[in-house]
mmCIF file of C-alpha atoms and ligand atoms in Angstrom:
data_model
loop_
_atom_site.group_PDB
_atom_site.id
_atom_site.type_symbol
_atom_site.label_atom_id
_atom_site.label_comp_id
_atom_site.label_asym_id
_atom_site.label_seq_id
_atom_site.Cartn_x
_atom_site.Cartn_y
_atom_site.Cartn_z
ATOM 1 C CA UNK A 1 99.584 148.710 161.686
ATOM 2 C CA UNK A 2 103.143 149.962 161.938
ATOM 3 C CA UNK A 3 102.977 152.469 164.799
ATOM 4 C CA UNK A 4 101.847 152.171 168.414
ATOM 5 C CA UNK A 5 99.009 154.643 168.055
ATOM 6 C CA UNK A 6 97.589 153.256 164.839
ATOM 7 C CA UNK A 7 97.851 149.694 166.150
ATOM 8 C CA UNK A 8 95.991 150.620 169.326
ATOM 9 C CA UNK A 9 93.393 152.536 167.314
ATOM 10 C CA UNK A 10 92.612 149.384 165.345
ATOM 11 C CA UNK A 11 90.949 148.018 168.491
ATOM 12 C CA UNK A 12 89.429 151.370 169.494
ATOM 13 C CA UNK A 13 92.161 152.236 171.973
ATOM 14 C CA UNK A 14 94.762 154.972 172.303
ATOM 15 C CA UNK A 15 98.489 154.633 172.940
ATOM 16 C CA UNK A 16 99.944 157.660 174.685
ATOM 17 C CA UNK A 17 103.036 158.999 176.368
ATOM 18 C CA UNK A 18 103.917 161.508 179.036
ATOM 19 C CA UNK A 19 105.275 164.669 177.428
ATOM 20 C CA UNK A 20 107.464 167.419 178.900
ATOM 21 C CA UNK A 21 106.893 170.874 177.394
ATOM 22 C CA UNK A 22 110.581 171.731 177.435
ATOM 23 C CA UNK A 23 111.331 168.787 175.118
ATOM 24 C CA UNK A 24 109.031 169.993 172.341
ATOM 25 C CA UNK A 25 112.040 171.746 170.814
ATOM 26 C CA UNK A 26 113.937 168.425 170.557
ATOM 27 C CA UNK A 27 113.407 167.214 167.000
ATOM 28 C CA UNK A 28 114.230 163.566 167.746
ATOM 29 C CA UNK A 29 111.744 163.578 170.608
ATOM 30 C CA UNK A 30 108.992 165.280 168.619
ATOM 31 C CA UNK A 31 109.634 163.040 165.627
ATOM 32 C CA UNK A 32 108.949 159.932 167.689
ATOM 33 C CA UNK A 33 106.030 161.568 169.484
ATOM 34 C CA UNK A 34 104.257 162.543 166.293
ATOM 35 C CA UNK A 35 104.970 159.269 164.527
ATOM 36 C CA UNK A 36 104.056 156.790 167.236
ATOM 37 C CA UNK A 37 101.545 158.207 169.709
ATOM 38 C CA UNK A 38 97.923 159.330 169.539
ATOM 39 C CA UNK A 39 97.546 160.573 173.124
ATOM 40 C CA UNK A 40 99.633 162.649 175.531
ATOM 41 C CA UNK A 41 99.730 163.327 179.259
ATOM 42 C CA UNK A 42 101.572 166.466 180.395
ATOM 43 C CA UNK A 43 104.222 165.048 182.739
ATOM 44 C CA UNK A 44 104.239 168.011 185.149
ATOM 45 C CA UNK A 45 102.658 171.010 183.413
ATOM 46 C CA UNK A 46 99.045 170.526 184.566
ATOM 47 C CA UNK A 47 99.923 169.837 188.198
ATOM 48 C CA UNK A 48 98.773 172.202 190.922
ATOM 49 C CA UNK A 49 102.129 173.931 191.427
ATOM 50 C CA UNK A 50 102.383 174.535 187.675
ATOM 51 C CA UNK A 51 98.856 175.806 187.037
ATOM 52 C CA UNK A 52 98.162 177.809 190.223
ATOM 53 C CA UNK A 53 101.568 178.966 191.521
ATOM 54 C CA UNK A 54 99.932 181.796 193.473
ATOM 55 C CA UNK A 55 96.448 181.357 194.822
ATOM 56 C CA UNK A 56 93.861 182.290 192.213
ATOM 57 C CA UNK A 57 96.516 183.192 189.656
ATOM 58 C CA UNK A 58 96.354 180.537 186.987
ATOM 59 C CA UNK A 59 99.126 179.866 184.464
ATOM 60 C CA UNK A 60 98.539 177.586 181.520
ATOM 61 C CA UNK A 61 101.449 178.544 179.289
ATOM 62 C CA UNK A 62 103.451 175.317 179.504
ATOM 63 C CA UNK A 63 100.407 173.063 179.589
ATOM 64 C CA UNK A 64 99.062 174.880 176.538
ATOM 65 C CA UNK A 65 102.254 174.144 174.610
ATOM 66 C CA UNK A 66 101.540 170.432 175.024
ATOM 67 C CA UNK A 67 97.774 170.721 174.492
ATOM 68 C CA UNK A 68 98.192 172.814 171.345
ATOM 69 C CA UNK A 69 100.762 170.408 169.940
ATOM 70 C CA UNK A 70 98.467 167.476 170.665
ATOM 71 C CA UNK A 71 95.429 169.128 169.097
ATOM 72 C CA UNK A 72 97.420 170.041 165.988
ATOM 73 C CA UNK A 73 98.498 166.412 165.679
ATOM 74 C CA UNK A 74 95.038 164.978 166.363
ATOM 75 C CA UNK A 75 96.128 163.443 169.663
ATOM 76 C CA UNK A 76 93.976 163.036 172.754
ATOM 77 C CA UNK A 77 95.027 164.744 176.004
ATOM 78 C CA UNK A 78 94.866 163.116 179.445
ATOM 79 C CA UNK A 79 94.773 165.800 182.114
ATOM 80 C CA UNK A 80 97.060 165.086 185.079
ATOM 81 C CA UNK A 81 96.183 165.935 187.839
ATOM 82 C CA UNK A 82 93.581 168.138 189.544
ATOM 83 C CA UNK A 83 93.968 167.125 193.186
ATOM 84 C CA UNK A 84 97.043 165.541 194.761
ATOM 85 C CA UNK A 85 98.951 165.687 198.036
ATOM 86 C CA UNK A 86 102.224 166.224 196.133
ATOM 87 C CA UNK A 87 103.496 169.046 193.923
ATOM 88 C CA UNK A 88 101.264 171.518 195.706
ATOM 89 C CA UNK A 89 102.391 175.140 195.532
ATOM 90 C CA UNK A 90 103.690 176.617 198.772
ATOM 91 C CA UNK A 91 100.493 178.530 199.490
ATOM 92 C CA UNK A 92 98.456 175.331 199.354
ATOM 93 C CA UNK A 93 100.921 173.304 201.407
ATOM 94 C CA UNK A 94 100.415 175.694 204.290
ATOM 95 C CA UNK A 95 96.593 175.570 204.159
ATOM 96 C CA UNK A 96 94.232 173.295 206.047
ATOM 97 C CA UNK A 97 90.613 172.708 206.898
ATOM 98 C CA UNK A 98 87.714 174.485 205.234
ATOM 99 C CA UNK A 99 89.940 177.051 203.530
ATOM 100 C CA UNK A 100 92.009 174.294 201.909
ATOM 101 C CA UNK A 101 88.878 172.392 200.904
ATOM 102 C CA UNK A 102 87.483 175.381 199.103
ATOM 103 C CA UNK A 103 90.852 176.256 197.526
ATOM 104 C CA UNK A 104 91.140 172.672 196.247
ATOM 105 C CA UNK A 105 87.627 172.752 194.781
ATOM 106 C CA UNK A 106 88.302 176.141 193.209
ATOM 107 C CA UNK A 107 91.440 174.702 191.614
ATOM 108 C CA UNK A 108 89.566 171.682 190.243
ATOM 109 C CA UNK A 109 86.836 173.920 188.860
ATOM 110 C CA UNK A 110 89.099 176.505 187.285
ATOM 111 C CA UNK A 111 91.512 174.086 185.611
ATOM 112 C CA UNK A 112 88.822 171.709 184.356
ATOM 113 C CA UNK A 113 86.810 174.665 183.056
ATOM 114 C CA UNK A 114 89.842 176.096 181.270
ATOM 115 C CA UNK A 115 90.376 172.850 179.361
ATOM 116 C CA UNK A 116 86.725 171.941 178.845
ATOM 117 C CA UNK A 117 86.406 170.173 175.518
ATOM 118 C CA UNK A 118 90.169 169.717 175.118
ATOM 119 C CA UNK A 119 90.942 167.062 177.728
ATOM 120 C CA UNK A 120 89.202 163.731 177.155
ATOM 121 C CA UNK A 121 90.109 162.213 180.535
ATOM 122 C CA UNK A 122 91.103 163.828 183.814
ATOM 123 C CA UNK A 123 93.051 162.270 186.629
ATOM 124 C CA UNK A 124 90.808 164.062 189.112
ATOM 125 C CA UNK A 125 92.488 162.651 192.205
ATOM 126 C CA UNK A 126 95.948 161.097 192.274
ATOM 127 C CA UNK A 127 97.557 158.766 194.845
ATOM 128 C CA UNK A 128 95.145 159.261 197.756
ATOM 129 C CA UNK A 129 95.695 155.839 199.342
ATOM 130 C CA UNK A 130 98.434 154.725 201.726
ATOM 131 C CA UNK A 131 101.113 152.387 200.440
ATOM 132 C CA UNK A 132 100.228 149.716 202.987
ATOM 133 C CA UNK A 133 97.417 148.933 205.342
ATOM 134 C CA UNK A 134 94.505 149.614 203.034
ATOM 135 C CA UNK A 135 93.647 153.112 204.245
ATOM 136 C CA UNK A 136 93.809 156.639 202.980
ATOM 137 C CA UNK A 137 97.139 158.434 202.762
ATOM 138 C CA UNK A 138 97.509 161.131 205.384
ATOM 139 C CA UNK A 139 97.721 164.580 203.790
ATOM 140 C CA UNK A 140 96.425 168.083 204.227
ATOM 141 C CA UNK A 141 93.654 167.214 201.758
ATOM 142 C CA UNK A 142 92.691 164.037 203.624
ATOM 143 C CA UNK A 143 92.538 166.001 206.876
ATOM 144 C CA UNK A 144 89.819 168.220 205.363
ATOM 145 C CA UNK A 145 87.509 165.197 205.636
ATOM 146 C CA UNK A 146 87.180 161.749 204.095
ATOM 147 C CA UNK A 147 84.722 163.073 201.498
ATOM 148 C CA UNK A 148 87.360 165.242 199.809
ATOM 149 C CA UNK A 149 87.764 162.787 196.936
ATOM 150 C CA UNK A 150 84.098 162.667 196.028
ATOM 151 C CA UNK A 151 83.867 166.458 196.402
ATOM 152 C CA UNK A 152 86.677 166.781 193.846
ATOM 153 C CA UNK A 153 84.911 164.427 191.425
ATOM 154 C CA UNK A 154 81.621 166.316 191.719
ATOM 155 C CA UNK A 155 83.371 169.630 191.075
ATOM 156 C CA UNK A 156 85.157 168.190 188.033
ATOM 157 C CA UNK A 157 81.917 166.803 186.591
ATOM 158 C CA UNK A 158 80.207 170.164 186.968
ATOM 159 C CA UNK A 159 83.130 172.012 185.369
ATOM 160 C CA UNK A 160 83.626 169.638 182.414
ATOM 161 C CA UNK A 161 80.620 167.334 181.982
ATOM 162 C CA UNK A 162 82.010 165.780 178.788
ATOM 163 C CA UNK A 163 85.312 164.539 180.215
ATOM 164 C CA UNK A 164 85.910 161.089 181.645
ATOM 165 C CA UNK A 165 86.898 161.334 185.310
ATOM 166 C CA UNK A 166 89.528 158.946 186.681
ATOM 167 C CA UNK A 167 90.961 158.011 190.037
ATOM 168 C CA UNK A 168 94.693 157.330 189.431
ATOM 169 C CA UNK A 169 97.197 155.488 191.638
ATOM 170 C CA UNK A 170 100.255 153.228 191.759
ATOM 171 C CA UNK A 171 100.586 149.792 193.358
ATOM 172 C CA UNK A 172 96.964 148.956 192.619
ATOM 173 C CA UNK A 173 97.996 146.418 189.972
ATOM 174 C CA UNK A 174 98.261 143.333 192.155
ATOM 175 C CA UNK A 175 94.754 142.186 193.019
ATOM 176 C CA UNK A 176 95.842 140.719 196.362
ATOM 177 C CA UNK A 177 97.395 143.916 197.722
ATOM 178 C CA UNK A 178 95.507 145.811 200.416
ATOM 179 C CA UNK A 179 95.913 149.099 198.518
ATOM 180 C CA UNK A 180 94.211 147.600 195.448
ATOM 181 C CA UNK A 181 91.337 146.346 197.581
ATOM 182 C CA UNK A 182 90.964 149.729 199.265
ATOM 183 C CA UNK A 183 90.706 151.579 195.946
ATOM 184 C CA UNK A 184 88.314 148.935 194.621
ATOM 185 C CA UNK A 185 86.087 149.398 197.668
ATOM 186 C CA UNK A 186 86.045 153.169 197.173
ATOM 187 C CA UNK A 187 85.150 152.884 193.488
ATOM 188 C CA UNK A 188 82.391 150.379 194.267
ATOM 189 C CA UNK A 189 81.026 152.759 196.905
ATOM 190 C CA UNK A 190 81.164 155.699 194.468
ATOM 191 C CA UNK A 191 79.265 153.732 191.822
ATOM 192 C CA UNK A 192 76.668 152.631 194.387
ATOM 193 C CA UNK A 193 76.086 156.172 195.606
ATOM 194 C CA UNK A 194 76.244 157.906 192.228
ATOM 195 C CA UNK A 195 79.485 159.791 192.775
ATOM 196 C CA UNK A 196 80.603 160.715 189.228
ATOM 197 C CA UNK A 197 83.578 158.452 188.427
ATOM 198 C CA UNK A 198 84.194 156.981 184.979
ATOM 199 C CA UNK A 199 87.568 155.295 185.150
ATOM 200 C CA UNK A 200 90.438 153.984 187.219
ATOM 201 C CA UNK A 201 93.999 154.737 186.157
ATOM 202 C CA UNK A 202 96.579 152.097 187.018
ATOM 203 C CA UNK A 203 99.939 153.886 186.840
ATOM 204 C CA UNK A 204 101.823 150.601 186.428
ATOM 205 C CA UNK A 205 105.363 151.632 187.323
ATOM 206 C CA UNK A 206 106.805 148.124 187.468
ATOM 207 C CA UNK A 207 110.115 147.397 189.176
ATOM 208 C CA UNK A 208 111.590 144.836 191.536
ATOM 209 C CA UNK A 209 109.629 146.192 194.500
ATOM 210 C CA UNK A 210 106.319 146.191 192.636
ATOM 211 C CA UNK A 211 106.712 143.845 189.693
ATOM 212 C CA UNK A 212 104.142 143.167 186.983
ATOM 213 C CA UNK A 213 101.789 140.770 188.754
ATOM 214 C CA UNK A 214 100.434 137.574 187.214
ATOM 215 C CA UNK A 215 96.951 138.671 188.295
ATOM 216 C CA UNK A 216 97.092 142.049 186.499
ATOM 217 C CA UNK A 217 94.382 141.035 184.037
ATOM 218 C CA UNK A 218 92.181 139.982 186.954
ATOM 219 C CA UNK A 219 92.626 143.403 188.523
ATOM 220 C CA UNK A 220 91.692 145.142 185.264
ATOM 221 C CA UNK A 221 88.643 142.874 184.871
ATOM 222 C CA UNK A 222 87.482 143.411 188.442
ATOM 223 C CA UNK A 223 87.663 147.198 188.266
ATOM 224 C CA UNK A 224 85.927 147.156 184.869
ATOM 225 C CA UNK A 225 83.148 144.984 186.304
ATOM 226 C CA UNK A 226 82.255 147.887 188.591
ATOM 227 C CA UNK A 227 81.160 149.807 185.504
ATOM 228 C CA UNK A 228 84.223 151.974 184.963
ATOM 229 C CA UNK A 229 86.830 152.107 182.231
ATOM 230 C CA UNK A 230 90.374 151.174 183.141
ATOM 231 C CA UNK A 231 93.407 152.899 181.689
ATOM 232 C CA UNK A 232 97.088 152.071 182.072
ATOM 233 C CA UNK A 233 98.331 155.576 182.745
ATOM 234 C CA UNK A 234 102.070 155.725 183.514
ATOM 235 C CA UNK A 235 103.554 152.461 182.282
ATOM 236 C CA UNK A 236 107.257 151.826 182.647
ATOM 237 C CA UNK A 237 109.014 148.533 183.307
ATOM 238 C CA UNK A 238 112.424 148.175 184.909
ATOM 239 C CA UNK A 239 114.783 145.844 183.086
ATOM 240 C CA UNK A 240 116.123 145.299 179.598
ATOM 241 C CA UNK A 241 116.195 142.992 176.620
ATOM 242 C CA UNK A 242 113.779 140.141 176.029
ATOM 243 C CA UNK A 243 112.664 139.925 179.658
ATOM 244 C CA UNK A 244 111.498 143.519 179.627
ATOM 245 C CA UNK A 245 110.010 143.061 176.155
ATOM 246 C CA UNK A 246 107.985 140.057 177.271
ATOM 247 C CA UNK A 247 106.559 141.989 180.201
ATOM 248 C CA UNK A 248 105.505 144.875 177.976
ATOM 249 C CA UNK A 249 103.773 142.341 175.714
ATOM 250 C CA UNK A 250 101.958 140.806 178.678
ATOM 251 C CA UNK A 251 100.708 144.206 179.844
ATOM 252 C CA UNK A 252 99.387 145.006 176.377
ATOM 253 C CA UNK A 253 97.714 141.606 176.012
ATOM 254 C CA UNK A 254 96.052 142.020 179.397
ATOM 255 C CA UNK A 255 94.624 145.368 178.343
ATOM 256 C CA UNK A 256 93.410 144.037 175.005
ATOM 257 C CA UNK A 257 91.673 141.169 176.818
ATOM 258 C CA UNK A 258 89.525 143.603 178.808
ATOM 259 C CA UNK A 259 86.955 145.479 176.724
ATOM 260 C CA UNK A 260 86.916 148.434 179.116
ATOM 261 C CA UNK A 261 90.707 148.831 179.100
ATOM 262 C CA UNK A 262 90.616 151.608 176.545
ATOM 263 C CA UNK A 263 94.129 152.982 176.510
ATOM 264 C CA UNK A 264 97.758 152.678 177.532
ATOM 265 C CA UNK A 265 100.171 155.530 178.298
ATOM 266 C CA UNK A 266 103.915 155.048 178.788
ATOM 267 C CA UNK A 267 105.631 157.479 181.157
ATOM 268 C CA UNK A 268 108.055 158.988 178.673
ATOM 269 C CA UNK A 269 109.489 158.294 175.229
ATOM 270 C CA UNK A 270 113.233 157.502 175.464
ATOM 271 C CA UNK A 271 114.975 155.903 178.436
ATOM 272 C CA UNK A 272 116.722 159.239 178.904
ATOM 273 C CA UNK A 273 113.333 160.953 179.289
ATOM 274 C CA UNK A 274 112.312 158.743 182.219
ATOM 275 C CA UNK A 275 111.710 160.167 185.685
ATOM 276 C CA UNK A 276 113.849 157.299 186.957
ATOM 277 C CA UNK A 277 117.359 158.651 187.347
ATOM 278 C CA UNK A 278 118.894 155.424 186.166
ATOM 279 C CA UNK A 279 117.550 152.437 184.353
ATOM 280 C CA UNK A 280 116.097 151.731 180.957
ATOM 281 C CA UNK A 281 112.341 151.396 181.553
ATOM 282 C CA UNK A 282 110.878 152.753 178.294
ATOM 283 C CA UNK A 283 110.379 151.731 174.633
ATOM 284 C CA UNK A 284 113.107 153.809 172.942
ATOM 285 C CA UNK A 285 116.773 154.083 173.863
ATOM 286 C CA UNK A 286 118.501 157.356 174.577
ATOM 287 C CA UNK A 287 119.188 157.884 170.875
ATOM 288 C CA UNK A 288 115.571 157.314 169.950
ATOM 289 C CA UNK A 289 116.058 153.818 168.547
ATOM 290 C CA UNK A 290 113.302 151.240 168.963
ATOM 291 C CA UNK A 291 114.103 148.688 171.666
ATOM 292 C CA UNK A 292 113.019 145.055 171.858
ATOM 293 C CA UNK A 293 110.342 146.327 174.216
ATOM 294 C CA UNK A 294 108.982 148.504 171.412
ATOM 295 C CA UNK A 295 108.726 145.633 168.969
ATOM 296 C CA UNK A 296 107.062 143.386 171.537
ATOM 297 C CA UNK A 297 104.569 146.123 172.381
ATOM 298 C CA UNK A 298 103.739 146.782 168.732
ATOM 299 C CA UNK A 299 103.358 143.071 167.982
ATOM 300 C CA UNK A 300 101.091 142.600 170.998
ATOM 301 C CA UNK A 301 98.915 145.537 169.944
ATOM 302 C CA UNK A 302 98.603 144.006 166.486
ATOM 303 C CA UNK A 303 97.691 140.601 167.903
ATOM 304 C CA UNK A 304 94.437 142.107 169.206
HETATM 305 O O1 G3I B 1 111.488 172.299 186.633
HETATM 306 C C1 G3I B 1 112.304 172.285 187.805
HETATM 307 C C2 G3I B 1 113.598 173.013 187.583
HETATM 308 O O2 G3I B 1 113.317 174.366 187.328
HETATM 309 C C3 G3I B 1 114.478 172.837 188.818
HETATM 310 O O3 G3I B 1 115.711 173.448 188.608
HETATM 311 C C4 G3I B 1 114.685 171.381 189.113
HETATM 312 C C5 G3I B 1 115.539 171.134 190.364
HETATM 313 O O4 G3I B 1 114.941 170.202 191.224
HETATM 314 O O5 G3I B 1 113.429 170.790 189.322
HETATM 315 C C6 G3I B 1 112.578 170.858 188.191
HETATM 316 O O6 G3I B 1 111.344 170.287 188.528
HETATM 317 C C7 G3I B 1 111.338 168.868 188.586
HETATM 318 C C8 G3I B 1 110.256 168.363 187.629
HETATM 319 O O7 G3I B 1 110.116 166.985 187.757
HETATM 320 C C9 G3I B 1 110.577 168.687 186.169
HETATM 321 O O8 G3I B 1 111.746 168.016 185.772
HETATM 322 C C10 G3I B 1 111.016 168.460 190.008
HETATM 323 O O9 G3I B 1 112.083 168.786 190.854
HETATM 324 C C11 G3I B 1 110.769 166.973 190.067
HETATM 325 O O10 G3I B 1 110.284 166.651 191.356
HETATM 326 C C12 G3I B 1 109.718 166.592 189.052
HETATM 327 O O11 G3I B 1 109.560 165.191 189.091
HETATM 328 C C13 G3I B 1 108.346 164.729 188.565
HETATM 329 C C14 G3I B 1 107.608 163.944 189.624
HETATM 330 O O12 G3I B 1 106.420 163.397 189.078
HETATM 331 C C15 G3I B 1 107.242 164.828 190.787
HETATM 332 O O13 G3I B 1 106.397 164.200 191.674
HETATM 333 C C16 G3I B 1 108.639 163.827 187.373
HETATM 334 O O14 G3I B 1 109.159 164.614 186.303
HETATM 335 C C17 G3I B 1 107.381 163.126 186.903
HETATM 336 O O15 G3I B 1 107.697 162.140 185.947
HETATM 337 C C18 G3I B 1 106.710 162.434 188.073
HETATM 338 O O16 G3I B 1 105.515 161.838 187.625
HETATM 339 C C19 G3I B 1 104.775 161.120 188.612
HETATM 340 C C20 G3I B 1 103.320 161.311 188.311
HETATM 341 O O17 G3I B 1 102.986 162.683 188.257
HETATM 342 C C21 G3I B 1 102.449 160.611 189.334
HETATM 343 N N1 G3I B 1 102.816 159.203 189.461
HETATM 344 C C22 G3I B 1 104.225 158.952 189.677
HETATM 345 C C23 G3I B 1 105.081 159.614 188.615
HETATM 346 C C24 G3I B 1 106.543 159.278 188.801
HETATM 347 O O18 G3I B 1 107.035 159.772 190.008
#
């Protein structure tokens, strides 16, 4: 096929992008979005600070702009993210203990309920593990008790039983890293004990500090062998030209080689849309032209 989304769909997968609501008035941006992608992730609009700016006062205006656009275009929506230590509104940042636990669960329940039937996959919990050492990240949520993650997953399942529920993180791509092993151990434990988890999201922000690892496919296979889907959720790759293009192709081929790798999302459309202040990590240049990385990605999708 001739677009990313249609090529991914030929093997039963989706190809998505992060979308910012305030760019939906940019015709170049929307033109590429609608032509190439069949899934979207709101880049910031479903986060806790955006959806519950005051406690128990929920705002879905900006998220709805993205969701409504996606539904009109027949695109899937990945919900990002219900529980996270970052981008908490001020009221939540200053909470702790049992009050925070119940506020977090209320947030999960209310947001997942609001989008029931519209979001096919939720990042229920994002980035809960420490960057090194193989333990949990310290946060106000973690200090409510080690079971906060499973409590969030149970609340999400109850609120939206039809959605796939993911744990999402970065630097869990290299199988040998302690963080990867720690997340793997948690997912294995959840599956053993019947905690409702359906998928693991590998953000896959690749740069010189955390490059695409040669064992990426092994990591995808090992998570999938636990009985969960794996999704590449926030892909971007530092670099340019044929080197960058070849890495994009390798990522796509690794996903296609794993039956339970059911979708890939890039974290933005044009290089100028990237969260990275500098660099050229995406598939389209600042003018919206297809880069070598685009062509390599499309060709790899079509090789499946
Ligand atoms: O909207 C406000 C604007 O009103 C204000 O004037 C301006 C001044 O700082 O900030 C704007 O908000 C910014 C927001 O992006 C929208 O542009 C925030 O400061 C900025 O922190 C925020 O950055 C986002 C970042 O998450 C926050 O953690 C990035 O756009 C977003 O791409 C990034 O995405 C994360 C994923 O959620 C989780 N994984 C890592 C990934 C990259 O960091």
